[in-house]
Short mmCIF file of C-alpha atoms in Angstrom, two decimals:
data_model
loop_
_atom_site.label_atom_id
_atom_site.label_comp_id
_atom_site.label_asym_id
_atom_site.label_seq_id
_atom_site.Cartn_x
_atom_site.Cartn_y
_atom_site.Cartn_z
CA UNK A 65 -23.50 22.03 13.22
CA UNK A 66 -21.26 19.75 15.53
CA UNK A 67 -19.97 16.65 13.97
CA UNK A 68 -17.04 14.14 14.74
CA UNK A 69 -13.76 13.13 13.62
CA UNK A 70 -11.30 9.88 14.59
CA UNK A 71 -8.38 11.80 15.75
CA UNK A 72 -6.54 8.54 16.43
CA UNK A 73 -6.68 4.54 16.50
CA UNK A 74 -4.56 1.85 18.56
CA UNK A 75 -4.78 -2.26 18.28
CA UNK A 76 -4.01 -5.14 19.69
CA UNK A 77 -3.33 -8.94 18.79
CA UNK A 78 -2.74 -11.99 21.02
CA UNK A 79 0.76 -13.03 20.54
CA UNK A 80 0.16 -16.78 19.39
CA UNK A 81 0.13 -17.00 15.91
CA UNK A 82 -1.46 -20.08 14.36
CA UNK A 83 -0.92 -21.12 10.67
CA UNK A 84 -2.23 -22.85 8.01
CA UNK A 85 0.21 -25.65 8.52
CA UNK A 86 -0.62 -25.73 12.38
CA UNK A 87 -4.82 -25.69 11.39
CA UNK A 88 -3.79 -28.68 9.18
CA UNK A 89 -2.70 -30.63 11.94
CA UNK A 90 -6.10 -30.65 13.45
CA UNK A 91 -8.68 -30.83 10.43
CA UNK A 92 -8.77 -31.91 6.96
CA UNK A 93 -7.48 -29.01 5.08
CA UNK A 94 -4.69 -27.35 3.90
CA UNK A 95 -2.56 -23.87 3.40
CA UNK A 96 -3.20 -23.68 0.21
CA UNK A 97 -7.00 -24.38 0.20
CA UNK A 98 -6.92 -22.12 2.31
CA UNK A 99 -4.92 -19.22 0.87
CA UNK A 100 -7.02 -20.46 -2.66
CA UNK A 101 -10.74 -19.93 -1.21
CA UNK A 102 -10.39 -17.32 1.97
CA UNK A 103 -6.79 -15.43 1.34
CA UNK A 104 -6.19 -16.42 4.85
CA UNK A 105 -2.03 -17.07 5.61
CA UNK A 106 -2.26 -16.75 9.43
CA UNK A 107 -4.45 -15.78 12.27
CA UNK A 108 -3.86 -15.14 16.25
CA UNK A 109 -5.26 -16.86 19.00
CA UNK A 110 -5.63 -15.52 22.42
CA UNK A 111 -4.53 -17.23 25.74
CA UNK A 112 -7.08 -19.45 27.39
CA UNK A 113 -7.12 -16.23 30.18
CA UNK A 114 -7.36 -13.44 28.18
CA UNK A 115 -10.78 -11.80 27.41
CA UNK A 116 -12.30 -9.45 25.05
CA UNK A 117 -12.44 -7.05 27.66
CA UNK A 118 -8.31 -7.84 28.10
CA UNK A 119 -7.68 -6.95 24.67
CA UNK A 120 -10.49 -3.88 24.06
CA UNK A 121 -8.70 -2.19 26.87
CA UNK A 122 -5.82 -2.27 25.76
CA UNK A 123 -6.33 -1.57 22.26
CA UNK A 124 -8.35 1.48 24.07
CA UNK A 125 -5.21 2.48 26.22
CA UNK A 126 -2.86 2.59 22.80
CA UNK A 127 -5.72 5.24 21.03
CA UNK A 128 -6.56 7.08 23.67
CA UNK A 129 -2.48 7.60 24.02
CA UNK A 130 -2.14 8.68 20.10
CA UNK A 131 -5.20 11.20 20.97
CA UNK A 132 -3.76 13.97 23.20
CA UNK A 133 -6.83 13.74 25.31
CA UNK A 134 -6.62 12.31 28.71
CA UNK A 135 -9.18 9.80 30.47
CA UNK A 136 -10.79 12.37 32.44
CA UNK A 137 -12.05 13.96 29.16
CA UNK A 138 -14.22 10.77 27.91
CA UNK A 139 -17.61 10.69 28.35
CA UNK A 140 -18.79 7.51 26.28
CA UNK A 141 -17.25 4.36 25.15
CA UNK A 142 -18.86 2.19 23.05
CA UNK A 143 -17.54 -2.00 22.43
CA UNK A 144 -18.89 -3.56 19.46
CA UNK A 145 -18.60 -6.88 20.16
CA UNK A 146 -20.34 -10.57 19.66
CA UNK A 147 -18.04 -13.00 21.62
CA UNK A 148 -18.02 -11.58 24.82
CA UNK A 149 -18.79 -14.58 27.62
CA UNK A 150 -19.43 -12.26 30.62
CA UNK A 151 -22.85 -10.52 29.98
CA UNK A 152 -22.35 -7.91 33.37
CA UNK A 153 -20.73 -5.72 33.91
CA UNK A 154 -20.35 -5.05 29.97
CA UNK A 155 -17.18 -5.15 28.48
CA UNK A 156 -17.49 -1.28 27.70
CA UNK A 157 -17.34 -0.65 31.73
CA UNK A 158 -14.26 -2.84 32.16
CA UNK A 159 -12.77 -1.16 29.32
CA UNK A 160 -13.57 2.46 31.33
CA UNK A 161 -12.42 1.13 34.46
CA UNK A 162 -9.32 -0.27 32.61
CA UNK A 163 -8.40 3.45 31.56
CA UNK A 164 -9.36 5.44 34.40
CA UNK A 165 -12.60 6.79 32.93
CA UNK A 166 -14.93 8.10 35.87
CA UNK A 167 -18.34 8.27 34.80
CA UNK A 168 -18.61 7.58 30.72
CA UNK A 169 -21.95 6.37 29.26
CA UNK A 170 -21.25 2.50 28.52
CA UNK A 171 -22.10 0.08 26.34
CA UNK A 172 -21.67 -2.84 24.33
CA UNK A 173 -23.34 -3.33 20.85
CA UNK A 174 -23.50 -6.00 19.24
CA UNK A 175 -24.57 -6.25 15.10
CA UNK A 176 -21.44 -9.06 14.31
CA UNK A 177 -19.00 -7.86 11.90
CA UNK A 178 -20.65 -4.59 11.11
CA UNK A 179 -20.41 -3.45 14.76
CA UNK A 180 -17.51 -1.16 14.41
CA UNK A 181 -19.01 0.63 11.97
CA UNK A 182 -22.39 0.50 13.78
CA UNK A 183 -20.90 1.56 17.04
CA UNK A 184 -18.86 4.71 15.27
CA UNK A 185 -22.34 5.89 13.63
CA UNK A 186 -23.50 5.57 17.26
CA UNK A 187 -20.76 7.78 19.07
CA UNK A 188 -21.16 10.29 15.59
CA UNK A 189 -24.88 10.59 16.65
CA UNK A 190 -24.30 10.99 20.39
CA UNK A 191 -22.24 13.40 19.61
CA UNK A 192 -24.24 15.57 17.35
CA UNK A 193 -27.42 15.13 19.59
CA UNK A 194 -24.76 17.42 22.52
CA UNK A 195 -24.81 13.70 24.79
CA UNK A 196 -21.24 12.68 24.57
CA UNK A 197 -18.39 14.95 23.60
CA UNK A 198 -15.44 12.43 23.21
CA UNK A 199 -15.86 9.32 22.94
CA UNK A 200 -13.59 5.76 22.54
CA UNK A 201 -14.86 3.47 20.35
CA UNK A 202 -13.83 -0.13 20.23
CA UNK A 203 -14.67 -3.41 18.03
CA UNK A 204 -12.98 -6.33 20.06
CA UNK A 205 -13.86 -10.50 19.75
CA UNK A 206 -12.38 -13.67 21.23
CA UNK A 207 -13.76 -15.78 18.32
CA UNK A 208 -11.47 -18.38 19.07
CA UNK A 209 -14.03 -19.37 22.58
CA UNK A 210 -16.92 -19.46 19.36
CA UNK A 211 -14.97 -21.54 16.97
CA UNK A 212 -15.82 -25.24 16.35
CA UNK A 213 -12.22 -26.14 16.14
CA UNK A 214 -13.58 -30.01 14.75
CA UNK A 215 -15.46 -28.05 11.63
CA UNK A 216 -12.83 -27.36 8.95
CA UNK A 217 -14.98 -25.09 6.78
CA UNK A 218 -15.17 -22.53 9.23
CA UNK A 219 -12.23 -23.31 11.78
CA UNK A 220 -9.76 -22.10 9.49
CA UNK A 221 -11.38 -18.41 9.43
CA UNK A 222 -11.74 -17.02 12.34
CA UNK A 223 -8.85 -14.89 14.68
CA UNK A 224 -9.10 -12.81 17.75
CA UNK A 225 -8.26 -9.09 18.71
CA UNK A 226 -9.08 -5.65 18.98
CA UNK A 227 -9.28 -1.98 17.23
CA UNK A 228 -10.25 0.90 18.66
CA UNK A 229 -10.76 4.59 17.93
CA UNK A 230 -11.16 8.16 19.44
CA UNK A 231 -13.62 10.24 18.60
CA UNK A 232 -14.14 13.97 19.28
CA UNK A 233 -16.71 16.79 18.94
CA UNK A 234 -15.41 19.08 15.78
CA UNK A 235 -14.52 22.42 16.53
CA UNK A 236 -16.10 25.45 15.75
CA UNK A 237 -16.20 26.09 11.94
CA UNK A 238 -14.23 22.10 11.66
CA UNK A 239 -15.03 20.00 8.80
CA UNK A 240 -16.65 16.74 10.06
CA UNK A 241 -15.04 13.63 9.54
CA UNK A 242 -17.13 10.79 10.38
CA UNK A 243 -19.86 10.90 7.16
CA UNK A 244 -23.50 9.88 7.09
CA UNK A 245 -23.80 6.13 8.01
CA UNK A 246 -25.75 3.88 5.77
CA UNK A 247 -27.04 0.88 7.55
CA UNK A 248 -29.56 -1.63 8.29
CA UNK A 249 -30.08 -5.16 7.96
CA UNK A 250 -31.22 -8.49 5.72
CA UNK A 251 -33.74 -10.27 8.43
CA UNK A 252 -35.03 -12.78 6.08
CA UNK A 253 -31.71 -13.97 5.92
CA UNK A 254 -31.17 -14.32 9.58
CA UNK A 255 -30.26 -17.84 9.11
CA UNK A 256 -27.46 -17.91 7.02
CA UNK A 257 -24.91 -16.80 9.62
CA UNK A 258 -25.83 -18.20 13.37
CA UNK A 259 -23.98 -18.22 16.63
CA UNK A 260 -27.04 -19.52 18.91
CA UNK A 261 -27.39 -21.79 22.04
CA UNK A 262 -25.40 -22.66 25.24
CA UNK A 263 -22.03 -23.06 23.92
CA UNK A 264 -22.61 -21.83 20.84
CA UNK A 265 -20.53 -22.01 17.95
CA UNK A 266 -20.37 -19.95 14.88
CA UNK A 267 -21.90 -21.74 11.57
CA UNK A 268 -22.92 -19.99 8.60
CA UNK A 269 -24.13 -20.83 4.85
CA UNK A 270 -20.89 -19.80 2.98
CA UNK A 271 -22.19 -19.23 -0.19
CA UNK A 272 -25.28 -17.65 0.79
CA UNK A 273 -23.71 -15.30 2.68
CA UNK A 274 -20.77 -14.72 0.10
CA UNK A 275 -23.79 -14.43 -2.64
CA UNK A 276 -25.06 -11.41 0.03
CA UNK A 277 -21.84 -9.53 0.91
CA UNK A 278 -20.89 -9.48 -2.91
CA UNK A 279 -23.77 -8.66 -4.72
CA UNK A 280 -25.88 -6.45 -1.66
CA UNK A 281 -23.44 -4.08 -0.04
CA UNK A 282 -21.49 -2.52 -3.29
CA UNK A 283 -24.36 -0.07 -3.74
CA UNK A 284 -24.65 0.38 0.10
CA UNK A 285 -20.88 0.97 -0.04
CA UNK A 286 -21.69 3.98 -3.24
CA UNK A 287 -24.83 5.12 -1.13
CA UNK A 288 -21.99 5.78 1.66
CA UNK A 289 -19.81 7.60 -0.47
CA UNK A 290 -22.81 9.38 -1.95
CA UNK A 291 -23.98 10.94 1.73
CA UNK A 292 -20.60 11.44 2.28
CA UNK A 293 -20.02 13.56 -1.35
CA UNK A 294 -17.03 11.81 -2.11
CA UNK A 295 -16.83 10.13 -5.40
CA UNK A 296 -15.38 6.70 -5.46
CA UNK A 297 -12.35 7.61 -7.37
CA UNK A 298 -11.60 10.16 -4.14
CA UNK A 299 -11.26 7.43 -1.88
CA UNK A 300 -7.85 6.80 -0.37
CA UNK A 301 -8.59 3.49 1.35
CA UNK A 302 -11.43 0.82 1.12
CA UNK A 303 -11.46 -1.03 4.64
CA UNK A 304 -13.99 -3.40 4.20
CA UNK A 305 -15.00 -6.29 6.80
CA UNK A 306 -12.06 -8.84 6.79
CA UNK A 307 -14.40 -12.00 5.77
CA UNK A 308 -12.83 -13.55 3.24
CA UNK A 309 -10.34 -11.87 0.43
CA UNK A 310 -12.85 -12.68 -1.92
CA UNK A 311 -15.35 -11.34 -1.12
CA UNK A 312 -13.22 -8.15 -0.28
CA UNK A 313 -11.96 -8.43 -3.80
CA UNK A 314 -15.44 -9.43 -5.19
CA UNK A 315 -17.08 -5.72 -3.13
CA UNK A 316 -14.00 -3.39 -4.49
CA UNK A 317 -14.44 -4.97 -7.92
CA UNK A 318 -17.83 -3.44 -8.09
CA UNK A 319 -16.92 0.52 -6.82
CA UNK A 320 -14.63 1.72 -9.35
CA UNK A 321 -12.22 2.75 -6.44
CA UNK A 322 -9.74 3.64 -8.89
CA UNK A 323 -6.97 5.14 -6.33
CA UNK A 324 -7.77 3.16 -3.01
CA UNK A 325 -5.57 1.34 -1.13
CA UNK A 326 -7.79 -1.83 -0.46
CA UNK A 327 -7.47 -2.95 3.34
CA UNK A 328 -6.28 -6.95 3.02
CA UNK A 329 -5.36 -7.72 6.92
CA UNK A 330 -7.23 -10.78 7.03
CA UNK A 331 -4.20 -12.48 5.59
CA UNK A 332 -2.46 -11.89 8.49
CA UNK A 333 -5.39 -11.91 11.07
CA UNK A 334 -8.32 -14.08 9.83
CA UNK A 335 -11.59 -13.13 9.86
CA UNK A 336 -12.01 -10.98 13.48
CA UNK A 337 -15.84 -9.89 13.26
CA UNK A 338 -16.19 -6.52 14.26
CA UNK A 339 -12.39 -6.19 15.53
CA UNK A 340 -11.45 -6.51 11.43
CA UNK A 341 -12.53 -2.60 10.64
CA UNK A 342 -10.78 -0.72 13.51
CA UNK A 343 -7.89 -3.04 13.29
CA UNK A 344 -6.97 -3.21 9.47
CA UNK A 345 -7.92 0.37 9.71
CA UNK A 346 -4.96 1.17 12.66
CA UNK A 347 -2.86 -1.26 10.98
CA UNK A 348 -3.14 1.78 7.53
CA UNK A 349 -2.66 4.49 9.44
CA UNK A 350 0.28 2.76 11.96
CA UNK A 351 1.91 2.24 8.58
CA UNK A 352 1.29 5.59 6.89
CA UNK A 353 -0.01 4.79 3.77
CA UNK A 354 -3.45 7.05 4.04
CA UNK A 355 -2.66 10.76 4.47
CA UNK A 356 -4.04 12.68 6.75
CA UNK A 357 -7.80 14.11 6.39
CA UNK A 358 -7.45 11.78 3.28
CA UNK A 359 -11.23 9.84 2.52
CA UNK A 360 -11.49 6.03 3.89
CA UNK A 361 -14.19 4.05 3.50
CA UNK A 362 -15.60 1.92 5.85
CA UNK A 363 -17.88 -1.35 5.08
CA UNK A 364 -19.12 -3.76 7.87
CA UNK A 365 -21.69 -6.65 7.14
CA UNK A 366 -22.52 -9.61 8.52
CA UNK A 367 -24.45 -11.49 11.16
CA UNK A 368 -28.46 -10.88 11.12
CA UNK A 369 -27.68 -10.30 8.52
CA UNK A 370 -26.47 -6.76 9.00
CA UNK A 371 -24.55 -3.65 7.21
CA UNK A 372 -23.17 -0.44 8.28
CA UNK A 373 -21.10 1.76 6.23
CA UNK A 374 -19.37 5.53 5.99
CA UNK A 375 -16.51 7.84 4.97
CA UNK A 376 -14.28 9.13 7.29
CA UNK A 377 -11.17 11.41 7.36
CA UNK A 378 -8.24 9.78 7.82
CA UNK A 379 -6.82 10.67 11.30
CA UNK B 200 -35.36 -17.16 -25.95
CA UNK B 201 -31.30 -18.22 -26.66
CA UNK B 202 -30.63 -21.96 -28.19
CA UNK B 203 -28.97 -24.41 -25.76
CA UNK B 204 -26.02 -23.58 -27.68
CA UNK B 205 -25.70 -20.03 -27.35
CA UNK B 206 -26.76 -20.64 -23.27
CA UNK B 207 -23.31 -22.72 -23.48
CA UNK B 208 -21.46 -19.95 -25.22
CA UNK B 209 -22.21 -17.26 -22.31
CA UNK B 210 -21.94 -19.72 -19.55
CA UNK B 211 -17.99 -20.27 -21.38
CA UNK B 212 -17.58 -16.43 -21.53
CA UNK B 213 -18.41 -16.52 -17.65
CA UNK B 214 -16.24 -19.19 -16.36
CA UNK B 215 -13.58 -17.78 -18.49
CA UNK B 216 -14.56 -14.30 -16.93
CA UNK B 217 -14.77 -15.85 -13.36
CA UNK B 218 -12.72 -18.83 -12.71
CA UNK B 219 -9.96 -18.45 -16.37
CA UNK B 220 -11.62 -21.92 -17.77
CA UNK B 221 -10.57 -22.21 -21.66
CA UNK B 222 -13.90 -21.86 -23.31
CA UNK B 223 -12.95 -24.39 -25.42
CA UNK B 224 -13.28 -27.15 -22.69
CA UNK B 225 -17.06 -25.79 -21.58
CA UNK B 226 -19.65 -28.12 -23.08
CA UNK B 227 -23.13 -29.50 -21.51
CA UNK B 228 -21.55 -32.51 -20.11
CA UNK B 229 -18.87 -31.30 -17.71
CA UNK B 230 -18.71 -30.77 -14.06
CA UNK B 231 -18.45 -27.82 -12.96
CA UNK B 232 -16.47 -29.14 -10.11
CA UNK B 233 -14.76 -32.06 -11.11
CA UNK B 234 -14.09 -30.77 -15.03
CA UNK B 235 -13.68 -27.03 -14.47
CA UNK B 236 -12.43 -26.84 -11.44
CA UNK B 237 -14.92 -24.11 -10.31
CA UNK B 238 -14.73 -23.96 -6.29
CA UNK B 239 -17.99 -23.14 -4.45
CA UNK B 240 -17.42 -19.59 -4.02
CA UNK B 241 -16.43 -19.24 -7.56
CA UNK B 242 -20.07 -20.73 -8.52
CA UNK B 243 -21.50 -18.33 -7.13
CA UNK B 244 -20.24 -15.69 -8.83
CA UNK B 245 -20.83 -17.75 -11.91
CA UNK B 246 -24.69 -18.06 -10.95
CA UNK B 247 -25.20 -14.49 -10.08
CA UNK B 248 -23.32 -13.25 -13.51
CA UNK B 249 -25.55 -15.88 -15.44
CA UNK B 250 -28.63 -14.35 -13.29
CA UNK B 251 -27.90 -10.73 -15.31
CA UNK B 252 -26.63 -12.23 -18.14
CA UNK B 253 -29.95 -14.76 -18.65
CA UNK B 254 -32.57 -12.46 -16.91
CA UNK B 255 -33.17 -16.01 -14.64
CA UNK B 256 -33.85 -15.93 -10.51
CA UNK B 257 -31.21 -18.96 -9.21
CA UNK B 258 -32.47 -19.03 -5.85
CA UNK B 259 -29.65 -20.03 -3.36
CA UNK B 260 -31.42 -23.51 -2.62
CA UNK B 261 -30.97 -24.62 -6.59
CA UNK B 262 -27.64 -23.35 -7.03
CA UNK B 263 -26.46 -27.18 -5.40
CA UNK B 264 -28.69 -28.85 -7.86
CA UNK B 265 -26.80 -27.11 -11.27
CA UNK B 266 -24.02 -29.33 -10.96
CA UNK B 267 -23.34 -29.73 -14.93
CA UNK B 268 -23.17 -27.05 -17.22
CA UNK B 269 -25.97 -28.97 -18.99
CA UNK B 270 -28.09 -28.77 -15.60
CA UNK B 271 -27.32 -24.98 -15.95
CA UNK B 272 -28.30 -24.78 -19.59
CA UNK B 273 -31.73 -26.74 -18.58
CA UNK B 274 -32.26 -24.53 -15.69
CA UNK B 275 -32.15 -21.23 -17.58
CA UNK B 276 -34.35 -22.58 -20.54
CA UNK B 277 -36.70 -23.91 -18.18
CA UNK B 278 -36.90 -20.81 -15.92
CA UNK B 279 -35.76 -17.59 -18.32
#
């Protein structure tokens, strides 16, 4: 049977960097509350111009580049995204127009921070259903246009960017290497994370939501491994949603992975919603520290309250 | 049913567990956030471990109202 496998990833990150010190200046807080209770050191901003779509493509343009395949050869790309202002044409179109792509099936998707992992499952399943062949796959926010920048408890968080990933049919007799998803959702928690109304700004209730991320999506996080039939020790790398160190530590605490390398690029990029997978993910792999074909395990949760999670083979 | 005094006794083994506080400063009338220094996050982790630990439901909406270890201590004989 055809399955998938990320043959390669690219990012991208505003160039403004904005620190704890710099946060500081604006609202009661400090670097070391905020190191203490997020494990946050620094975050980017993006230009008052510069859009999701802005940095999707090009975090695009940088994977498709590491994939040997050309633009003429994708036939879907999918943006997971929440922060996108324009609504039309979607940010997935501008992203295929960006690259050259003729005639790809398009779309944007958005679950919050679980969408990269939601949006992977998505191109898997296209791909074993014989709709899509090779497909780009992108998580990319501008949180910074969603960010009460008057609220210190949740101004300090947040940072913008973009990860993206190519995906390809497997060959004949090939090993798949995007694993069963596990995902779904909390809806009588809906509440607890919110970024409603005309302009809407992101608010959440931190401790429900940390009591949710540390205590529900460990066993979502074995179930992946599980479908996947990799035990937890196997795992190479645990990229989990960048939320809060915490709560990354609090979710690794609970899987036994006794030889992962556990993803921690929100100290250097903030919280980046469904950007924070693909791009601490590139980041790895940029770096070499997960071999190739090695196991990596991907966790996304948040707004809805949603989850998505699976293994993958290292590209 | 534990004695207030063994309640206090686990709650010390999971701030020590959670947060490092010296058991030896844990007693019914201190703060968790003023006397043990436990941060909001770190209370939560607190409740949840003294959910399995007691076999009590602390429903998100109390969790503001334990704000002594005694309230804690009262909470889980009232509700265990």
């Amino acid at each position: 049977m055809t399955g998938s496998r990320v043959i390669s990833l690219g990012h991208y990150q505003p160039s403004r960097v904005v620190t704890n010190d710099e946060l500081a200046q604006i609202v009661d807080t400090s670097d070391e509350w905020i190191r203490d209770r997020v494990g946050i050191q620094q975050r980017r901003i993006a230009a008052d111009g510069e859009t999701v779509a802005d940095m999707a493509g090009i975090a695009a343009e940088k994977a498709l580049a590491g994939s040997g395949l050309s633009a003429t050869d994708i036939d879907m790309v999918i943006v997971a995204t929440c922060s996108s202002v324009d609504r039309c044409p979607n940010v997935a179109s501008r992203v295929a127009a960006h690259l050259g792509i003729a005639a790809p099936a398009a779309m944007d998707l958005n679950t919050a921070c679980s969408g990269f992992s939601y949006a992977l499952a998505t191109a898997d399943h296209a791909i074993r259903a014989g709709a899509a062949h090779n497909a780009i796959v992108v998580g990319a926010e501008k949180l910074s246009d969603l960010t009460d920048w008057t609220d210190r408890t949740t101004c300090i968080l947040f940072g913008d960017g973009a990860g993206a990933a190519v995906v390809r049919a497997t060959a004949d007799g090939e090993e798949p290497g995007v694993g069963p998803v596990v995902w779904g959702s909390a809806p009588d928690k809906k509440d607890t994370l919110k970024i409603e109304g005309w302009r809407p700004y992101i608010w959440q209730e931190g401790q429900a939501v940390f009591r949710w991320a540390t205590t529900a999506i460990p066993p979502i996080a074995l179930q992946a491994c599980e479908r996947a039939g990799v035990d937890p020790s196997e795992i190479a790398a645990f990229v989990a949603h960048q939320a809060n160190a915490r709560i990354i530590d609090g979710i690794a605490k609970r899987l036994n992975l006794t030889n992962a390398i556990i993803a921690k690029d929100i100290v250097e990029s903030g919280n980046t919603s469904a950007a924070s997978i693909p791009l601490a993910l590139s980041k790895l792999v940029e770096r070499r520290e997960v071999p190739s074909g090695a196991p990596v395990l991907l966790m996304g949760f948040g707004g809805g309250l949603t989850y998505s999670g699976q293994v993958i083979r290292c590209p | 049913m534990s004695s207030r005094e063994e309640i206090v006794a686990g709650l010390a083994a999971i701030l020590e567990e959670v947060a490092g506080v010296n058991p030896a400063d844990v007693s019914e009338e201190k703060s968790f956030t003023e006397d043990l220094d436990i941060d909001s996050l770190s209370m939560v982790e607190v409740v949840v471990a003294a959910e399995e630990k007691f076999g009590v439901k602390i429903p998100d909406d109390q969790v503001q109202n334990l704000k002594t270890v005694g309230d804690a201590v009262s909470y889980i004989v009232a509700n265990a």
